[in-house]
Amino acid sequence: MPMRKVTTFLILFLLICTVEIMAEEPVATIHIISGQSTTAQLPHATVEYYGEFWWINGEICAPIHVIYDNGGDHGVCARPSGETDPEKLYEFKLENIEFDTWHQIQELKADDTDAESTFKVDNVDPLLGTVRLYLLHEDRTVTLSVGDSITAKGVPQATIKLIDINIGLFSTTVKFNVTYKTPIEADIVVYHYQAQGTPGATPNENQTNESPKIPPLNISTPIAMIVVGEHAAGADVAAGAKVGIAVQKWIDILKDKTAGEAARGFLGPLGPAIIKTTMAPIQNLNADAMLDTEVKDPDTIAPVVYTVGGPAANEYTKTILEKNANRLPVKFVKENGKWYLVSRYGDKWDGSYGIILTIPTAKDVFEFQQRRIEGKIKVADIVVAGLDRWGTYAACELLQGEFMKPILGEKPRPELEYLIELQGRALMLFSQNPLEAFTITIDPNNPFKLQPIAIIVDKNGQIVKVLVG
């Protein structure tokens, strides 16, 4: 046989062998349908899917709960590029995605969000004939003129065409033709995880976690603390009661095995992860309340502290704002005897405006871990206050309403999801592995962000601005 033919034959043989080696057979294929729960058994693990598709880090993903026979359980989001979990045994890929498409004509005003919470009308300029949109899933803005189109990524994906700008006597509205595209079913294909050519090891009881162990919280510790000023007006006390009742109802419904399904479903893969904590009969998981003058060691009273009332009415609020002044996107400023809310970007509000300000105590999970080792249990302060009693009451009422939505099977407003998720994660501090409160994510490469967020509301409880520190 001529040398050229021999060489060609050997190359083809090697290619065929390589393809055979690379074409690894999947461990399992799990067919999933939006809105339907599915449970599948793998060797060494059980996979639970709760009927949702998400958009995370530029990809569609399906949040699942993976429960290993050795007791390990993890939230994972199967996506087209593949995802694994800390056990490093399986890789989960989302394949064969099928979509549903529909069209809607929507008329919106400035600050309105579309029907599927994909974009928000950030600004309308009738003189220039332009509309600025904030794309909620991409965290960016785009400007459209009449006739322009833009595709907003996410679940659902939205192709937005600006049809018209209508200038009325009292308001200006904009008309859009929106085409939505959302995943309705797919396959989660499970493979053995490969790292640098080496198959993942089967998990066993002798595996060790390199992270330092930190103890769960004492069961007598309240899950949330409501702090009101000793000399606060009656409106502040009533507003604080609203917050306390809402948080307690939310926790109570999470603990209910049947009725809590809808509320836990809002938390996606975190929902199943906190079931063990909320269902444990020894857990107290109650909210409590105290006066600002009773707070002696703020870092040890509760994982989440809701402080109600501004710096003039609540000494604890004043202390927290002063301590974190350089981190916050909004400050309380007093000028000529009058209080204002002033943002670092130049915004200024006076009158009956309120604020819901989330202030995490750590900048990342590593700092949180160190704080826990030192005995500091507080994860975040939530300032719920106003420039007057109407502003404070409006902020508290908005917060109460959004906490109640998951109880009713509704999804909270996107602006409040971060805070409610943060409170949900705090529940896991009572588990046997409290560090997982912030290490369990739908994307292990992108931990949950701990960042200050300010939500400005008017006296009617309408959100007028969201600022991130």
C-alpha positions as MATLAB code, in Angstrom:
seq = 'MPMRKVTTFLILFLLICTVEIMAEEPVATIHIISGQSTTAQLPHATVEYYGEFWWINGEICAPIHVIYDNGGDHGVCARPSGETDPEKLYEFKLENIEFDTWHQIQELKADDTDAESTFKVDNVDPLLGTVRLYLLHEDRTVTLSVGDSITAKGVPQATIKLIDINIGLFSTTVKFNVTYKTPIEADIVVYHYQAQGTPGATPNENQTNESPKIPPLNISTPIAMIVVGEHAAGADVAAGAKVGIAVQKWIDILKDKTAGEAARGFLGPLGPAIIKTTMAPIQNLNADAMLDTEVKDPDTIAPVVYTVGGPAANEYTKTILEKNANRLPVKFVKENGKWYLVSRYGDKWDGSYGIILTIPTAKDVFEFQQRRIEGKIKVADIVVAGLDRWGTYAACELLQGEFMKPILGEKPRPELEYLIELQGRALMLFSQNPLEAFTITIDPNNPFKLQPIAIIVDKNGQIVKVLVG';
ca = [
       0.000    0.000    0.000;
       1.467    3.416   -0.934;
       2.723    5.474    1.997;
       0.206    8.298    1.310;
      -2.742    5.879    1.578;
      -1.350    4.380    4.789;
      -1.016    7.830    6.324;
      -4.554    8.766    5.312;
      -5.916    5.510    6.743;
      -4.152    6.070   10.071;
      -5.462    9.641   10.339;
      -9.028    8.501    9.664;
      -8.665    5.671   12.182;
      -7.402    8.046   14.866;
     -10.213   10.515   14.148;
     -12.837    7.779   14.432;
     -11.362    6.570   17.716;
     -11.235   10.128   19.064;
     -14.874   10.749   18.188;
     -15.866    7.495   19.864;
     -13.982    8.491   23.017;
     -15.420   11.997   23.053;
     -18.993   10.921   22.352;
     -19.725   10.030   25.936;
     -23.107    8.505   26.624;
     -25.281   10.546   28.997;
     -26.132    9.135   32.398;
     -29.756   10.201   31.976;
     -32.042   12.482   29.997;
     -34.768   14.226   31.985;
     -37.571   15.784   29.962;
     -38.982   18.885   31.661;
     -42.067   21.000   30.970;
     -42.685   24.524   32.228;
     -45.173   24.566   35.096;
     -44.805   20.855   35.877;
     -42.681   19.368   38.665;
     -40.463   16.409   37.794;
     -38.379   14.030   39.907;
     -35.709   11.760   38.409;
     -33.405    9.194   39.991;
     -29.684    9.054   39.107;
     -27.042    6.723   40.466;
     -26.109    8.293   43.819;
     -28.585   11.216   43.546;
     -32.157   12.413   43.061;
     -32.961   15.386   40.818;
     -36.009   17.574   41.474;
     -37.295   20.141   38.954;
     -40.029   22.603   39.959;
     -41.363   23.802   36.607;
     -39.400   27.020   35.992;
     -36.983   28.401   33.425;
     -34.656   31.265   34.334;
     -32.221   33.605   32.602;
     -28.819   33.652   34.298;
     -25.508   35.028   33.010;
     -26.623   35.208   29.412;
     -28.230   31.764   29.199;
     -31.574   30.071   29.669;
     -31.368   27.700   32.593;
     -33.605   25.287   34.462;
     -33.196   25.443   38.277;
     -33.019   21.999   39.880;
     -32.338   20.541   43.305;
     -29.799   17.692   43.425;
     -29.968   15.511   46.544;
     -27.094   13.035   46.927;
     -27.358    9.737   48.748;
     -24.610   10.882   51.125;
     -26.818   13.730   52.376;
     -25.393   16.546   50.257;
     -27.968   18.750   48.540;
     -27.324   21.581   46.112;
     -29.156   24.078   43.944;
     -27.978   23.874   40.322;
     -29.178   25.520   37.128;
     -28.913   23.263   34.077;
     -27.974   25.370   31.043;
     -26.773   24.858   27.444;
     -23.097   25.317   28.318;
     -23.390   22.844   31.201;
     -23.292   23.224   34.977;
     -22.066   21.083   37.830;
     -22.323   21.329   41.605;
     -19.843   21.121   44.516;
     -19.954   17.294   44.522;
     -18.312   17.288   41.029;
     -20.005   14.048   40.043;
     -22.445   15.112   37.322;
     -22.719   17.831   34.702;
     -26.198   19.063   33.753;
     -26.828   20.428   30.245;
     -30.023   21.953   28.898;
     -30.733   20.704   25.384;
     -33.569   20.503   22.817;
     -35.274   23.650   24.095;
     -38.718   24.366   22.622;
     -40.340   27.809   22.722;
     -43.733   29.463   22.693;
     -44.128   32.855   20.975;
     -46.862   35.468   21.330;
     -47.436   39.150   20.490;
     -48.834   42.053   22.508;
     -49.532   45.729   21.863;
     -48.734   47.607   25.074;
     -49.210   51.267   25.984;
     -46.955   52.365   28.829;
     -45.912   55.540   30.620;
     -42.600   56.551   32.158;
     -41.622   54.202   35.032;
     -44.041   51.496   33.817;
     -42.836   47.911   33.406;
     -44.057   45.675   30.597;
     -46.506   42.838   31.205;
     -43.761   40.212   31.610;
     -41.277   42.331   33.634;
     -38.666   42.252   30.869;
     -38.151   45.996   30.406;
     -39.056   49.290   32.058;
     -39.787   52.662   30.433;
     -37.008   54.714   31.983;
     -37.602   58.034   30.210;
     -39.754   59.544   27.448;
     -38.519   62.594   25.519;
     -41.394   63.883   23.325;
     -39.250   66.676   21.863;
     -36.575   64.308   20.553;
     -39.115   61.575   19.879;
     -37.114   59.011   21.837;
     -37.797   56.516   24.599;
     -35.139   55.120   26.941;
     -35.736   51.572   28.137;
     -34.105   49.754   31.022;
     -33.654   46.058   30.168;
     -34.243   44.321   33.493;
     -32.465   41.017   32.782;
     -29.426   42.662   31.166;
     -29.061   45.639   33.545;
     -28.555   48.142   30.725;
     -30.438   50.939   28.966;
     -31.224   51.465   25.282;
     -32.791   54.412   23.470;
     -35.361   53.907   20.711;
     -36.957   56.198   18.148;
     -40.313   55.446   16.529;
     -39.872   52.440   14.242;
     -36.800   51.101   16.065;
     -36.657   47.589   17.483;
     -34.513   45.943   20.149;
     -34.355   42.409   21.526;
     -34.238   42.193   25.304;
     -32.692   38.922   26.410;
     -34.186   36.954   29.250;
     -37.003   34.592   30.113;
     -39.103   35.500   28.362;
     -37.084   37.131   25.602;
     -38.815   40.231   24.233;
     -38.443   41.853   20.819;
     -39.664   45.406   21.365;
     -40.719   47.738   18.539;
     -41.586   51.349   19.349;
     -44.727   52.180   17.363;
     -45.747   55.626   18.583;
     -45.356   58.332   21.224;
     -48.693   59.869   22.216;
     -48.519   63.299   23.874;
     -51.675   63.871   25.919;
     -52.952   66.802   27.932;
     -51.962   65.266   31.272;
     -49.550   62.451   30.376;
     -47.448   60.970   27.607;
     -47.779   57.327   26.646;
     -45.698   55.147   24.360;
     -47.005   52.267   22.283;
     -44.982   49.115   21.711;
     -45.436   45.972   19.673;
     -43.797   43.297   21.823;
     -43.053   39.753   20.692;
     -42.318   37.412   23.567;
     -40.467   34.106   23.270;
     -40.326   31.795   26.267;
     -39.080   28.219   26.811;
     -41.860   25.711   27.473;
     -40.008   22.374   27.502;
     -36.509   20.945   27.184;
     -34.237   18.042   28.102;
     -31.799   18.085   31.008;
     -29.041   15.777   29.801;
     -26.861   14.478   32.636;
     -23.234   13.496   32.029;
     -20.439   12.341   34.292;
     -18.479   15.447   35.213;
     -15.062   15.649   33.560;
     -12.328   17.854   35.053;
      -8.997   17.924   33.154;
      -9.855   14.530   31.698;
     -10.548   12.901   35.046;
     -14.037   11.636   35.924;
     -15.522   13.012   39.104;
     -15.303   10.788   42.122;
     -18.391    9.198   43.606;
     -19.367   11.159   46.736;
     -19.003    9.273   49.975;
     -19.380    9.868   53.646;
     -15.637   10.389   54.145;
     -15.393   13.432   51.855;
     -14.425   16.601   53.686;
     -15.322   20.227   53.120;
     -12.247   22.438   53.062;
     -14.239   25.457   54.260;
     -14.106   26.082   58.006;
     -17.123   24.726   59.839;
     -19.330   27.286   61.521;
     -22.136   26.334   63.894;
     -25.813   26.858   63.109;
     -27.590   29.657   64.941;
     -29.104   29.020   68.337;
     -32.749   28.003   67.888;
     -33.841   30.784   70.254;
     -32.417   33.454   67.945;
     -35.177   35.354   66.104;
     -34.944   35.119   62.306;
     -35.704   38.840   62.033;
     -35.766   41.781   64.430;
     -37.931   44.892   64.025;
     -36.412   47.972   65.693;
     -38.512   51.095   66.314;
     -37.613   54.323   68.070;
     -38.487   54.606   71.764;
     -39.940   58.059   71.138;
     -41.262   57.344   67.641;
     -44.632   58.617   66.516;
     -47.560   56.232   66.535;
     -47.403   56.031   62.723;
     -43.858   54.610   62.908;
     -44.930   52.021   65.455;
     -47.875   50.997   63.269;
     -45.600   50.850   60.230;
     -43.142   48.654   62.128;
     -45.976   46.335   63.075;
     -46.855   45.975   59.387;
     -43.317   44.873   58.575;
     -43.154   42.447   61.497;
     -46.499   40.846   60.661;
     -45.575   40.457   56.976;
     -42.199   38.844   57.703;
     -43.725   36.494   60.278;
     -46.566   35.448   57.962;
     -44.074   34.778   55.191;
     -41.938   32.590   57.482;
     -45.010   30.766   58.808;
     -46.248   29.927   55.324;
     -42.793   28.681   54.310;
     -42.952   26.240   57.219;
     -46.280   24.856   56.000;
     -45.511   21.762   53.914;
     -48.527   22.146   51.607;
     -49.488   25.816   51.683;
     -45.859   26.926   51.503;
     -45.212   25.369   48.105;
     -46.065   28.556   46.195;
     -43.923   30.767   48.445;
     -40.953   28.397   48.232;
     -41.420   28.166   44.475;
     -40.615   31.882   44.158;
     -37.152   31.127   45.588;
     -36.375   28.739   42.720;
     -33.562   26.337   43.620;
     -33.230   27.982   47.024;
     -36.758   26.871   47.917;
     -35.935   23.170   48.149;
     -32.651   23.992   49.878;
     -34.389   25.678   52.819;
     -37.145   23.082   53.215;
     -35.071   21.050   55.692;
     -34.554   24.134   57.836;
     -38.119   25.401   57.807;
     -39.627   21.945   58.316;
     -37.419   21.028   61.292;
     -39.694   20.772   64.357;
     -37.070   22.204   66.715;
     -36.805   25.499   64.868;
     -38.429   28.609   66.255;
     -38.044   30.887   63.223;
     -39.919   33.845   64.649;
     -39.618   37.572   64.114;
     -39.296   39.773   67.212;
     -39.286   43.483   68.036;
     -37.358   45.850   70.283;
     -36.791   49.553   70.918;
     -33.745   51.384   69.580;
     -32.555   52.023   73.158;
     -32.565   48.266   73.862;
     -30.049   47.450   71.120;
     -26.720   46.809   72.838;
     -24.872   44.544   70.378;
     -26.346   45.002   66.859;
     -24.347   42.127   65.365;
     -25.942   39.485   67.576;
     -29.668   40.280   67.768;
     -30.851   38.639   64.498;
     -29.698   37.713   60.988;
     -31.859   40.462   59.442;
     -32.710   43.667   61.290;
     -35.521   45.906   60.013;
     -35.091   49.369   61.474;
     -38.225   51.485   61.046;
     -38.088   55.279   60.990;
     -35.482   57.802   59.895;
     -32.426   59.086   61.814;
     -34.506   61.690   63.648;
     -36.921   59.121   65.043;
     -34.739   56.038   65.489;
     -31.259   56.091   67.036;
     -30.449   52.669   65.615;
     -31.224   53.913   62.086;
     -28.995   56.927   62.706;
     -26.114   54.727   63.879;
     -26.374   52.345   60.935;
     -26.512   55.162   58.373;
     -23.485   56.911   59.883;
     -21.474   53.678   60.074;
     -22.087   52.826   56.425;
     -22.139   56.367   54.981;
     -19.398   55.722   52.417;
     -21.119   52.605   51.016;
     -24.635   53.911   50.543;
     -26.160   55.150   47.275;
     -28.590   57.432   49.189;
     -28.228   59.522   52.347;
     -30.552   61.402   54.691;
     -29.455   65.063   54.644;
     -30.793   67.852   56.869;
     -30.675   71.385   55.450;
     -32.158   74.423   57.178;
     -34.193   72.209   59.477;
     -35.635   70.102   56.659;
     -34.815   66.493   55.761;
     -33.987   65.338   52.228;
     -33.022   62.077   50.560;
     -29.977   62.725   48.371;
     -28.362   60.196   46.036;
     -24.693   60.096   45.124;
     -25.806   60.673   41.526;
     -27.426   64.042   42.240;
     -31.065   63.033   42.808;
     -32.836   64.862   45.632;
     -36.238   64.187   47.190;
     -38.205   66.129   49.806;
     -41.703   65.779   51.204;
     -43.566   62.506   51.622;
     -41.000   60.100   50.191;
     -39.906   56.843   51.763;
     -36.973   54.502   51.373;
     -36.293   50.770   51.665;
     -32.526   50.529   52.056;
     -30.792   47.146   52.224;
     -27.337   47.305   53.857;
     -25.462   43.965   53.939;
     -22.914   43.639   56.730;
     -20.367   41.885   54.488;
     -19.193   42.484   50.942;
     -18.899   38.783   50.059;
     -19.370   35.279   51.413;
     -15.782   35.116   52.722;
     -16.265   38.171   54.923;
     -19.617   36.770   56.039;
     -17.895   33.510   56.994;
     -15.313   35.375   59.057;
     -18.031   37.333   60.832;
     -19.858   34.110   61.721;
     -16.665   32.595   63.109;
     -16.368   35.722   65.292;
     -19.921   35.192   66.574;
     -21.538   37.981   64.527;
     -24.804   36.710   63.105;
     -26.272   39.796   61.418;
     -26.394   39.543   57.626;
     -28.108   42.816   56.794;
     -29.896   45.881   58.081;
     -33.039   46.972   56.240;
     -33.850   50.639   56.796;
     -37.570   51.284   56.205;
     -38.073   54.988   56.703;
     -39.395   58.232   55.249;
     -38.937   61.980   55.252;
     -42.233   62.179   57.132;
     -44.702   59.709   58.626;
     -46.491   59.273   55.276;
     -43.235   58.325   53.565;
     -42.367   55.813   56.279;
     -45.842   54.298   56.188;
     -45.778   54.014   52.376;
     -42.402   52.229   52.434;
     -43.596   49.775   55.099;
     -46.868   49.116   53.295;
     -45.034   48.405   50.019;
     -42.656   46.019   51.793;
     -45.566   44.267   53.497;
     -47.408   43.821   50.200;
     -44.402   42.353   48.399;
     -43.737   39.850   51.220;
     -47.338   38.732   50.928;
     -47.193   38.092   47.171;
     -45.231   34.785   47.324;
     -47.730   33.598   49.942;
     -50.482   34.148   47.365;
     -48.499   32.445   44.616;
     -47.580   35.748   42.972;
     -44.106   36.909   42.034;
     -42.859   40.026   43.876;
     -41.885   43.118   41.944;
     -38.366   42.757   40.485;
     -37.151   45.662   42.632;
     -38.053   43.800   45.866;
     -36.955   40.283   44.869;
     -33.399   40.831   46.146;
     -34.568   41.743   49.649;
     -37.037   38.850   49.893;
     -34.425   36.404   48.612;
     -31.972   37.765   51.195;
     -34.506   37.061   53.971;
     -35.010   33.567   52.529;
     -31.287   32.874   52.565;
     -31.119   34.012   56.179;
     -33.416   31.105   57.097;
     -30.629   28.718   56.093;
     -28.358   30.106   58.807;
     -30.224   27.759   61.165;
     -29.254   24.689   59.090;
     -26.402   22.316   59.875;
     -24.305   24.007   57.180;
     -25.071   27.734   57.600;
     -22.386   28.764   55.123;
     -24.629   27.421   52.362;
     -26.932   30.386   52.997;
     -24.803   32.279   50.488;
     -22.815   29.577   48.691;
     -25.827   27.717   47.267;
     -26.588   29.434   43.986;
     -27.994   28.527   40.621;
     -24.561   29.376   39.230;
     -21.681   28.199   41.477;
     -19.268   30.498   39.628;
     -21.270   33.604   40.532;
     -22.103   33.778   44.259;
     -25.072   35.766   45.486;
     -24.042   39.417   45.610;
     -24.135   41.266   48.892;
     -24.619   44.917   47.951;
     -26.466   47.993   49.256;
     -29.685   48.722   47.359;
     -31.982   51.716   47.892;
     -35.610   51.818   46.722;
     -37.245   55.264   46.789;
     -41.057   55.327   47.037;
     -43.620   58.130   46.987;
     -46.454   58.544   49.491;
     -48.664   56.279   47.367;
     -46.163   53.427   47.590;
     -45.025   53.779   43.955;
     -41.358   53.078   43.273;
     -39.696   56.141   41.754;
     -36.031   55.103   41.769;
     -33.784   52.131   42.501;
     -30.103   52.792   43.256;
     -27.335   50.266   43.829;
     -24.329   51.045   46.027;
];
